[in-house]
PDB file of C-alpha atoms and ligand atoms in Angstrom:
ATOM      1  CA  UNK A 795       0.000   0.000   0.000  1.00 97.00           C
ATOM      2  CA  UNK A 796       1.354   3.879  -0.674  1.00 98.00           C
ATOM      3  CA  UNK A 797      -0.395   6.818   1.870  1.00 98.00           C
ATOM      4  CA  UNK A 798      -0.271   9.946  -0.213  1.00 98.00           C
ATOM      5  CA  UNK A 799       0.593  12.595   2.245  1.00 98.00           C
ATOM      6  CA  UNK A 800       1.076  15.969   2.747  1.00 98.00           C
ATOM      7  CA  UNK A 801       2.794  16.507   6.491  1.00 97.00           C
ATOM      8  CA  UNK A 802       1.088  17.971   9.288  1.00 96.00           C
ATOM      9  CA  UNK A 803      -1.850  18.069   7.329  1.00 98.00           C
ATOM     10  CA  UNK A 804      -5.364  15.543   7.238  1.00 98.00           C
ATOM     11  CA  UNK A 805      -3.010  12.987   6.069  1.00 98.00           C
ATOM     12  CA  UNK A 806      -1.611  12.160   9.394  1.00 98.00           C
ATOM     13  CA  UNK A 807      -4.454  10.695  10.686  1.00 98.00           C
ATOM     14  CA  UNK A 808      -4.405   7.592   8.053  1.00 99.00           C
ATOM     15  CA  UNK A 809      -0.558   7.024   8.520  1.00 98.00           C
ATOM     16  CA  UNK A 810      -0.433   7.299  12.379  1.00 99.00           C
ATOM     17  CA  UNK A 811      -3.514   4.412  11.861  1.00 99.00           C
ATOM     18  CA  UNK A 812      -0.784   2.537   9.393  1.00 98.00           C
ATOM     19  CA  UNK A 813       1.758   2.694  12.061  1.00 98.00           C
ATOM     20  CA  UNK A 814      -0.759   2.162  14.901  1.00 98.00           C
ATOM     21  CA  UNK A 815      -1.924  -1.173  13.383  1.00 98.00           C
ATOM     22  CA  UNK A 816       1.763  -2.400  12.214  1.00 98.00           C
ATOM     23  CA  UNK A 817       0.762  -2.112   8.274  1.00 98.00           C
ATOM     24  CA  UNK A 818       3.415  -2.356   5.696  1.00 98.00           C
ATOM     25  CA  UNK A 819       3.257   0.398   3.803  1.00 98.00           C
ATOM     26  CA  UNK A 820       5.197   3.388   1.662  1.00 98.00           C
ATOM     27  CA  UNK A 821       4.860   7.041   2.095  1.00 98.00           C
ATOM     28  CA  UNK A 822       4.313   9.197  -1.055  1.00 98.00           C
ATOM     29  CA  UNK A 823       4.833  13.012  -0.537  1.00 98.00           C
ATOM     30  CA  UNK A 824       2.400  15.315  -2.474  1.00 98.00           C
ATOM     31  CA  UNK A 825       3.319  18.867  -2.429  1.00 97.00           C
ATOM     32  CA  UNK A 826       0.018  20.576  -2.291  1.00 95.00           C
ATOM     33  CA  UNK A 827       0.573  23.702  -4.047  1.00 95.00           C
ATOM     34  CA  UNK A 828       2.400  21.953  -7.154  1.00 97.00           C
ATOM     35  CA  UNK A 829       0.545  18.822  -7.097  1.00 97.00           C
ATOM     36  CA  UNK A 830       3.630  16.672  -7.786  1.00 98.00           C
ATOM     37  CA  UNK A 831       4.177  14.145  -5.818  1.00 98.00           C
ATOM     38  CA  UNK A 832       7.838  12.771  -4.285  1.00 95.00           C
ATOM     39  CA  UNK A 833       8.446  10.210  -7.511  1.00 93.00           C
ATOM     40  CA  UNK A 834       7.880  13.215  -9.754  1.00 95.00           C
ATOM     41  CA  UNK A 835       4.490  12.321 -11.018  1.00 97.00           C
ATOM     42  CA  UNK A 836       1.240  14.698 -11.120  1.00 98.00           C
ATOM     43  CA  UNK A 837      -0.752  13.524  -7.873  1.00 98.00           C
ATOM     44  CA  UNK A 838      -3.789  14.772 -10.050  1.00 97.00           C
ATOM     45  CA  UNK A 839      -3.497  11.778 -12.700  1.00 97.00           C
ATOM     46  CA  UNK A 840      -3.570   9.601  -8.974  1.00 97.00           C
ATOM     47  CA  UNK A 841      -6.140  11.139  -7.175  1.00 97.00           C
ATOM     48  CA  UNK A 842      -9.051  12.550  -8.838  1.00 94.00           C
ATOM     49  CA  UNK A 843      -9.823  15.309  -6.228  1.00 97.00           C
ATOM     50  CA  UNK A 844      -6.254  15.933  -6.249  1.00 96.00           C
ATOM     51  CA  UNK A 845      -5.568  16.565  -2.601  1.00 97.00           C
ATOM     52  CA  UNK A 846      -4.605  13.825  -0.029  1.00 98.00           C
ATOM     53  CA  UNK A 847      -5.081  11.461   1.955  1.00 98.00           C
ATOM     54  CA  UNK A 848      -4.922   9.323  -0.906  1.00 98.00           C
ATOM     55  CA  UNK A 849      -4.237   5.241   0.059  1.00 98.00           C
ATOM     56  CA  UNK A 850      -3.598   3.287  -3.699  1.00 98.00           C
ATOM     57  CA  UNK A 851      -3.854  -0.397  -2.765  1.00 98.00           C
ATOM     58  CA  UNK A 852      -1.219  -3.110  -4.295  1.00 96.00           C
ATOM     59  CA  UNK A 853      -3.885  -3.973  -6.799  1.00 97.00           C
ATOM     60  CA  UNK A 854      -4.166  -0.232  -8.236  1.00 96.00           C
ATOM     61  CA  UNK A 855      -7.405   1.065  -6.520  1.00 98.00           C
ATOM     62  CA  UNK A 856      -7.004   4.372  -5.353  1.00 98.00           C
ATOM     63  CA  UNK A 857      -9.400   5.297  -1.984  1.00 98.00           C
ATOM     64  CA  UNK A 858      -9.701   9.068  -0.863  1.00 98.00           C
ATOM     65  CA  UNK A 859     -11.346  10.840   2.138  1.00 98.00           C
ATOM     66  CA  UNK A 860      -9.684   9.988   5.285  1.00 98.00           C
ATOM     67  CA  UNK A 861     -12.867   9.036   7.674  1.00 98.00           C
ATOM     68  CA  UNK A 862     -13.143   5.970   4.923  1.00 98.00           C
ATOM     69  CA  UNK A 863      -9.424   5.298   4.557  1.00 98.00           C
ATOM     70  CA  UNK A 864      -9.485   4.803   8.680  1.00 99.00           C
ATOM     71  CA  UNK A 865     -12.137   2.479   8.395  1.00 98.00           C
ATOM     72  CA  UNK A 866     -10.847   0.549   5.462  1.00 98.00           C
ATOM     73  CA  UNK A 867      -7.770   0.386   7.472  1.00 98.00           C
ATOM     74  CA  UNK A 868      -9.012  -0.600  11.119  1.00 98.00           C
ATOM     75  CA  UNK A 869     -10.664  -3.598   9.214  1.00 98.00           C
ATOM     76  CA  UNK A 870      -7.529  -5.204   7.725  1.00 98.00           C
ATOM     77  CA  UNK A 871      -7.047  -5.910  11.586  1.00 98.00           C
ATOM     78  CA  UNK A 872     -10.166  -6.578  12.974  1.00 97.00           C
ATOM     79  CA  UNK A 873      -8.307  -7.387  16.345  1.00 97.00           C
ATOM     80  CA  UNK A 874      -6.374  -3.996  16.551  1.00 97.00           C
ATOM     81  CA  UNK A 875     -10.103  -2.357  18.233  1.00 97.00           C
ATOM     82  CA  UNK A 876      -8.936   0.691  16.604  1.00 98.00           C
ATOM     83  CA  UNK A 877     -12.791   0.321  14.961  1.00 98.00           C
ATOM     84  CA  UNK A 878     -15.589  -1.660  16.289  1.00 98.00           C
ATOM     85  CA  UNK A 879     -16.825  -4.785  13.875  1.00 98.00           C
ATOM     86  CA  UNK A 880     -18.558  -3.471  10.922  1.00 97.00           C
ATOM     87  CA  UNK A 881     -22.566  -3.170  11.307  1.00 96.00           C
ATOM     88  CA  UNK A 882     -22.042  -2.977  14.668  1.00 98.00           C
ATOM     89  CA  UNK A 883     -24.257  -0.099  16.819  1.00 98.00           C
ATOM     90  CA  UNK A 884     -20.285   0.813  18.260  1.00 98.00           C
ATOM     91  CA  UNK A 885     -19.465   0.955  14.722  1.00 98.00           C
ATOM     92  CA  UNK A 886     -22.535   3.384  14.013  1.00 98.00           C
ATOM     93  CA  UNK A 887     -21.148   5.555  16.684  1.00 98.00           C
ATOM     94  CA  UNK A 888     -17.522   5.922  15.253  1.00 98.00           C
ATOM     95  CA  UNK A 889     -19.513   7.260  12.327  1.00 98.00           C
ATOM     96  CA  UNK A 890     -21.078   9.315  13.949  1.00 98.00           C
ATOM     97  CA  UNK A 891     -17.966  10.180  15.615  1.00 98.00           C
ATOM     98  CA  UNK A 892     -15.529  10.604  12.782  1.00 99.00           C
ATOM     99  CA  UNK A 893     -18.346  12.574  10.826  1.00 98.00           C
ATOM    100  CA  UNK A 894     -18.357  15.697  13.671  1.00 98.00           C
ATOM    101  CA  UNK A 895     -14.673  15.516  13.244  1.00 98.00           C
ATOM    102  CA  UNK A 896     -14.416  15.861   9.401  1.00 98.00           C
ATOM    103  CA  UNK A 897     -17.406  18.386   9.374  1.00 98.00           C
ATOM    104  CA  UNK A 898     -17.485  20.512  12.362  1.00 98.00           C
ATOM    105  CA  UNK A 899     -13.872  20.406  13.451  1.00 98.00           C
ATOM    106  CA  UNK A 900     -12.163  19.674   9.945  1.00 98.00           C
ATOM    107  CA  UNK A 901     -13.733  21.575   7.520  1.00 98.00           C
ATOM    108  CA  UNK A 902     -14.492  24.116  10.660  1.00 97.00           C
ATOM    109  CA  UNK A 903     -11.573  25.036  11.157  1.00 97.00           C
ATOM    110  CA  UNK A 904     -10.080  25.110   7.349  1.00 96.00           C
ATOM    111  CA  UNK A 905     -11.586  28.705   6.942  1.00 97.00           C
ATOM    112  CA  UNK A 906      -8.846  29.564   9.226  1.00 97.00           C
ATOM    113  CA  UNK A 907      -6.531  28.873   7.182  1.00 96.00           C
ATOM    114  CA  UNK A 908      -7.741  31.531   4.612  1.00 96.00           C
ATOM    115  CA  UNK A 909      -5.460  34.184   4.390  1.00 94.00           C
ATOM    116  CA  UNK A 910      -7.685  36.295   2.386  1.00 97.00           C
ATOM    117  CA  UNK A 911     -10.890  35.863   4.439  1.00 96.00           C
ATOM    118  CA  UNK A 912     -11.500  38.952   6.657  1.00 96.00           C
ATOM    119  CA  UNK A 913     -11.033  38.733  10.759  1.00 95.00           C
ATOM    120  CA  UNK A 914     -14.607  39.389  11.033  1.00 96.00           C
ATOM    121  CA  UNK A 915     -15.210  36.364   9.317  1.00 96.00           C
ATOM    122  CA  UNK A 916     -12.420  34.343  10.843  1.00 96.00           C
ATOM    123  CA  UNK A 917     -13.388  36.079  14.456  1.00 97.00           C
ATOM    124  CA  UNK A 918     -17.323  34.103  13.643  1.00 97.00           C
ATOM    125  CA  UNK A 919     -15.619  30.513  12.228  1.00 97.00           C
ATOM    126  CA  UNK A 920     -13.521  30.303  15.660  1.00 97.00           C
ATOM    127  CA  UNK A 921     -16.276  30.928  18.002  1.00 97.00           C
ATOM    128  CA  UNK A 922     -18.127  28.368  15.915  1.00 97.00           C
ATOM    129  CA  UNK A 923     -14.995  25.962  16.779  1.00 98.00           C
ATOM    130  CA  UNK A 924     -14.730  26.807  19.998  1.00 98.00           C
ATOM    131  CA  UNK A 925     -18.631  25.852  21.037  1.00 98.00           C
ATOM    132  CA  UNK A 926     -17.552  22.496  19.063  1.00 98.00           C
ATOM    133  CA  UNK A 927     -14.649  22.541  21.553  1.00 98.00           C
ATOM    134  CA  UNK A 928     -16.735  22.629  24.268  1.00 98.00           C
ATOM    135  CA  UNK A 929     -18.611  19.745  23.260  1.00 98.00           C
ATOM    136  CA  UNK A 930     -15.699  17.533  22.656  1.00 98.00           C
ATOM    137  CA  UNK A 931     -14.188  18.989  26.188  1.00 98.00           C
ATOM    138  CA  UNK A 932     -17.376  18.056  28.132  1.00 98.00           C
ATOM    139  CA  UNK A 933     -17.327  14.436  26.884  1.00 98.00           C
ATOM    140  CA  UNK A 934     -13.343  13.880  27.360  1.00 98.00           C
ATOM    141  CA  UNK A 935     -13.461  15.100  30.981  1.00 98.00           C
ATOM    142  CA  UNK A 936     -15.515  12.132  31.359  1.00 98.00           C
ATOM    143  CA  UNK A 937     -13.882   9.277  29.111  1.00 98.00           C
ATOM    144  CA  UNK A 938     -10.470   9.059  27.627  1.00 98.00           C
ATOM    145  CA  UNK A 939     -11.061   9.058  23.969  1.00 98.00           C
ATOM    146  CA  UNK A 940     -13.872   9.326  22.059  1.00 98.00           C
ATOM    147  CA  UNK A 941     -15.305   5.967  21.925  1.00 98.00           C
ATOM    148  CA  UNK A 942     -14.343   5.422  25.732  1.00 98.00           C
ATOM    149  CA  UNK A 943     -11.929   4.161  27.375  1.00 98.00           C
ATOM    150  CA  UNK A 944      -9.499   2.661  23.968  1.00 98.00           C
ATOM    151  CA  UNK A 945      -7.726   4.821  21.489  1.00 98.00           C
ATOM    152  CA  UNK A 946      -9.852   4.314  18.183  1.00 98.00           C
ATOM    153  CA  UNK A 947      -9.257   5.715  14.562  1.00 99.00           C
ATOM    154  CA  UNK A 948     -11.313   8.565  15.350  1.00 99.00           C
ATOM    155  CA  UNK A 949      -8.837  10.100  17.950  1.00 99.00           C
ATOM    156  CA  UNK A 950      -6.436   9.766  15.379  1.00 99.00           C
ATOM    157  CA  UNK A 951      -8.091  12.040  13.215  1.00 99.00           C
ATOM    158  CA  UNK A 952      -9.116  14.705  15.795  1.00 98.00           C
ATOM    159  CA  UNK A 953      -5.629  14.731  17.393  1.00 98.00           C
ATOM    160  CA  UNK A 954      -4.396  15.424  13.872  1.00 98.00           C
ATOM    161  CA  UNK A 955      -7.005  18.468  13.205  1.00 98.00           C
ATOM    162  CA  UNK A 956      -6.266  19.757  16.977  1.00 98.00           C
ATOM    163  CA  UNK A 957      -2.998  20.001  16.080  1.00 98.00           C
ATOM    164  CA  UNK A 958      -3.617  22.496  13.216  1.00 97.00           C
ATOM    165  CA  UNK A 959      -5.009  25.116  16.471  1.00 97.00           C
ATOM    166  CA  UNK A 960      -0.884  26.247  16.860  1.00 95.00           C
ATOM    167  CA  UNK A 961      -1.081  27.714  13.337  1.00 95.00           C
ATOM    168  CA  UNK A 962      -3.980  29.948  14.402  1.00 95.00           C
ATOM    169  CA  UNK A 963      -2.761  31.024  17.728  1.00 94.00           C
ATOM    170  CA  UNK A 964      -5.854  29.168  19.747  1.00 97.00           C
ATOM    171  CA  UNK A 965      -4.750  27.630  23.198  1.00 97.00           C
ATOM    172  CA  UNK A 966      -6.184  24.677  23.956  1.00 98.00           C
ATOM    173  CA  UNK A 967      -5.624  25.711  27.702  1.00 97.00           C
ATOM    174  CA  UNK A 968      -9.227  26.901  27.595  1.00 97.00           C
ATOM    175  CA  UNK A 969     -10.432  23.071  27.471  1.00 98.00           C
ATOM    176  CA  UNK A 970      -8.352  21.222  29.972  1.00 98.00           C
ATOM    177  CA  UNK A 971      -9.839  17.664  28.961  1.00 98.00           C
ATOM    178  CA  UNK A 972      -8.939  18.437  25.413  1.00 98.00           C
ATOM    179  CA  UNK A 973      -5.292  19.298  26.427  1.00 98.00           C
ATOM    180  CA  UNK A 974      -4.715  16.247  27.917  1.00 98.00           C
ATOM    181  CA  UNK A 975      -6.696  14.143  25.623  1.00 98.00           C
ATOM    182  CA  UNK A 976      -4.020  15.773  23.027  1.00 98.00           C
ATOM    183  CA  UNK A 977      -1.274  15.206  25.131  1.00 98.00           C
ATOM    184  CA  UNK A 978      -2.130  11.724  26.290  1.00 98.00           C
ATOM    185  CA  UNK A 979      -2.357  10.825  22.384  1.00 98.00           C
ATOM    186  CA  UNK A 980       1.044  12.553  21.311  1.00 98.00           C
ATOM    187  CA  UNK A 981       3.004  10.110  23.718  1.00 98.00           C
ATOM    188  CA  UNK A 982       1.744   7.044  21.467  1.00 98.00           C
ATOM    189  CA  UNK A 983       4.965   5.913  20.058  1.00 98.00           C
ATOM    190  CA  UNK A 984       3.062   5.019  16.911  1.00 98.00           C
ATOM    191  CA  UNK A 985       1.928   9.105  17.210  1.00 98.00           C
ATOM    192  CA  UNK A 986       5.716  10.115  17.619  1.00 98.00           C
ATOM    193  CA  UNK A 987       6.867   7.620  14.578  1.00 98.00           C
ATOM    194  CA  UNK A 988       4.336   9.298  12.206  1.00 98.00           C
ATOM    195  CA  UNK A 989       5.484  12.812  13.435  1.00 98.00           C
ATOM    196  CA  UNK A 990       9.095  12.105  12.944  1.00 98.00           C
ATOM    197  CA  UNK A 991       8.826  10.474   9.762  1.00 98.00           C
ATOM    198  CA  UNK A 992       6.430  13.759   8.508  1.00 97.00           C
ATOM    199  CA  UNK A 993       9.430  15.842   9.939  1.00 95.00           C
ATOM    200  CA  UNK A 994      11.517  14.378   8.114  1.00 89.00           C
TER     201      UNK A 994
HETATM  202  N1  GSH B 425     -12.803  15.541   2.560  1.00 60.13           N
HETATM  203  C1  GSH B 425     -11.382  15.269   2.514  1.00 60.13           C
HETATM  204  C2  GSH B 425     -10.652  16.576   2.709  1.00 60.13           C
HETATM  205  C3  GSH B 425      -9.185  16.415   2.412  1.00 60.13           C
HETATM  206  C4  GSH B 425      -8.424  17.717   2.592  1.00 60.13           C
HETATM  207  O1  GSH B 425      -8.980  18.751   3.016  1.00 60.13           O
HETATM  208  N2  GSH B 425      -7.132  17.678   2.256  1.00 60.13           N
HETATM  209  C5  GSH B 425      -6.289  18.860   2.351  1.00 60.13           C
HETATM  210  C6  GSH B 425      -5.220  18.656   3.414  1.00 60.13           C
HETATM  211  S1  GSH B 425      -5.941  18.586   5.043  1.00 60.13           S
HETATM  212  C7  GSH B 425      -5.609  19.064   1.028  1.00 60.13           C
HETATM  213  O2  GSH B 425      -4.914  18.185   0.542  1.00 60.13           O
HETATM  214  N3  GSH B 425      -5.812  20.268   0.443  1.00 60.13           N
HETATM  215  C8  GSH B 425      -5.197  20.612  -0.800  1.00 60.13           C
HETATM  216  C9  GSH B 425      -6.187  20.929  -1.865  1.00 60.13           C
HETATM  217  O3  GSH B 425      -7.413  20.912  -1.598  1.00 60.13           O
HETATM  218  O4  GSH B 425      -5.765  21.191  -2.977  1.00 60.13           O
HETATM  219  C10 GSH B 425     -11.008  14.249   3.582  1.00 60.13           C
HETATM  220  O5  GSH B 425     -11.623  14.256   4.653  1.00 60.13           O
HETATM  221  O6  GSH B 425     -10.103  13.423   3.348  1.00 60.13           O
END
């Protein structure tokens, strides 16, 4: 299998889960504003929406969107736990899970990245984050990770977006339980392996 990666960005999610679940596997760097990937090809003629994650499996299929990659992932292993058995009401709630995180804390907080949109606007997307953050705060002071008390793909995914809050100055002081939860997930050696080999 190749991840298709861009570092730092949604992409770590999917190759922390690689690492996490002891997956062979080869990174492929995409270079976002050129499109070309690390092997000198046009990521575009790999991926038809052109931005990563993209996982191509050893048979030539290409899958895109992380919340599915995670999933497609967590099942090679069914014994990892990193996702509840498919059809499963657990597995309904990962959904359910890994859908706030790609639409209210994802794409919530990508308008932040917009150097052209005004602070008034960017002042109204963070307050919109932050009542997500206090959401995700209330229900970590009480449980570990998302689904509980295991690590699961989704906590993958929203340590990855939480980590995006240095580049816009937001302190994640403000939601102690979300701190730790962030901290607690950054000591996973499998966390630390993805982040060095992204660094390097
Ligand atoms: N819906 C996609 C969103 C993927 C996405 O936003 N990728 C960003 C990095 S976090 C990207 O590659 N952007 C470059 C572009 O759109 O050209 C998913 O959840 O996988």
């Amino acid at each position: 299998m190749k991840l298709y990666y861009a570092p730092y960005t949604c992409s770590l999610s999917p190759h922390i889960v690689l690492r996490e679940l002891g997956l062979p596997f080869e990174l492929v760097k995409v270079d976002n504003a050129t499109k070309r990937t690390s092997d000198g090809r046009d990521f575009r003629t790999i991926s038809r929406t052109g931005y990563v994650a993209a996982l191509e499996l050893d048979d030539g299929q290409v899958l895109g969107e992380g919340p599915a990659i995670v999933q497609y992932l967590a099942d090679l292993r069914p014994d990892s736990g990193l996702a509840p058995p498919p059809a499963s009401w657990q597995r309904v709630r990962l959904q359910e899970w890994l859908n706030f995180v790609t639409s209210e804390i994802h794409a919530g907080s990508a308008p932040l990245f917009n150097a052209a949109l005004p602070d008034e606007a960017k002042a109204f997307f963070r307050q919109k984050l932050f009542k997500r953050f206090d959401l995700l705060q209330e229900t970590l002071a009480a449980q570990d990770y998302l689904m509980g008390a295991a690590f699961s793909v989704v906590d993958a995914y929203l340590f990855t977006v939480l980590g995006w809050c240095r580049f816009f100055a937001i302190d994640l002081a403000a939601w102690p339980a979300l701190e730790a939860y962030v901290r607690r997930i950054n000591a996973r050696p499998a966390v630390q392996a993805a982040l060095r080999a992204e660094a390097a």
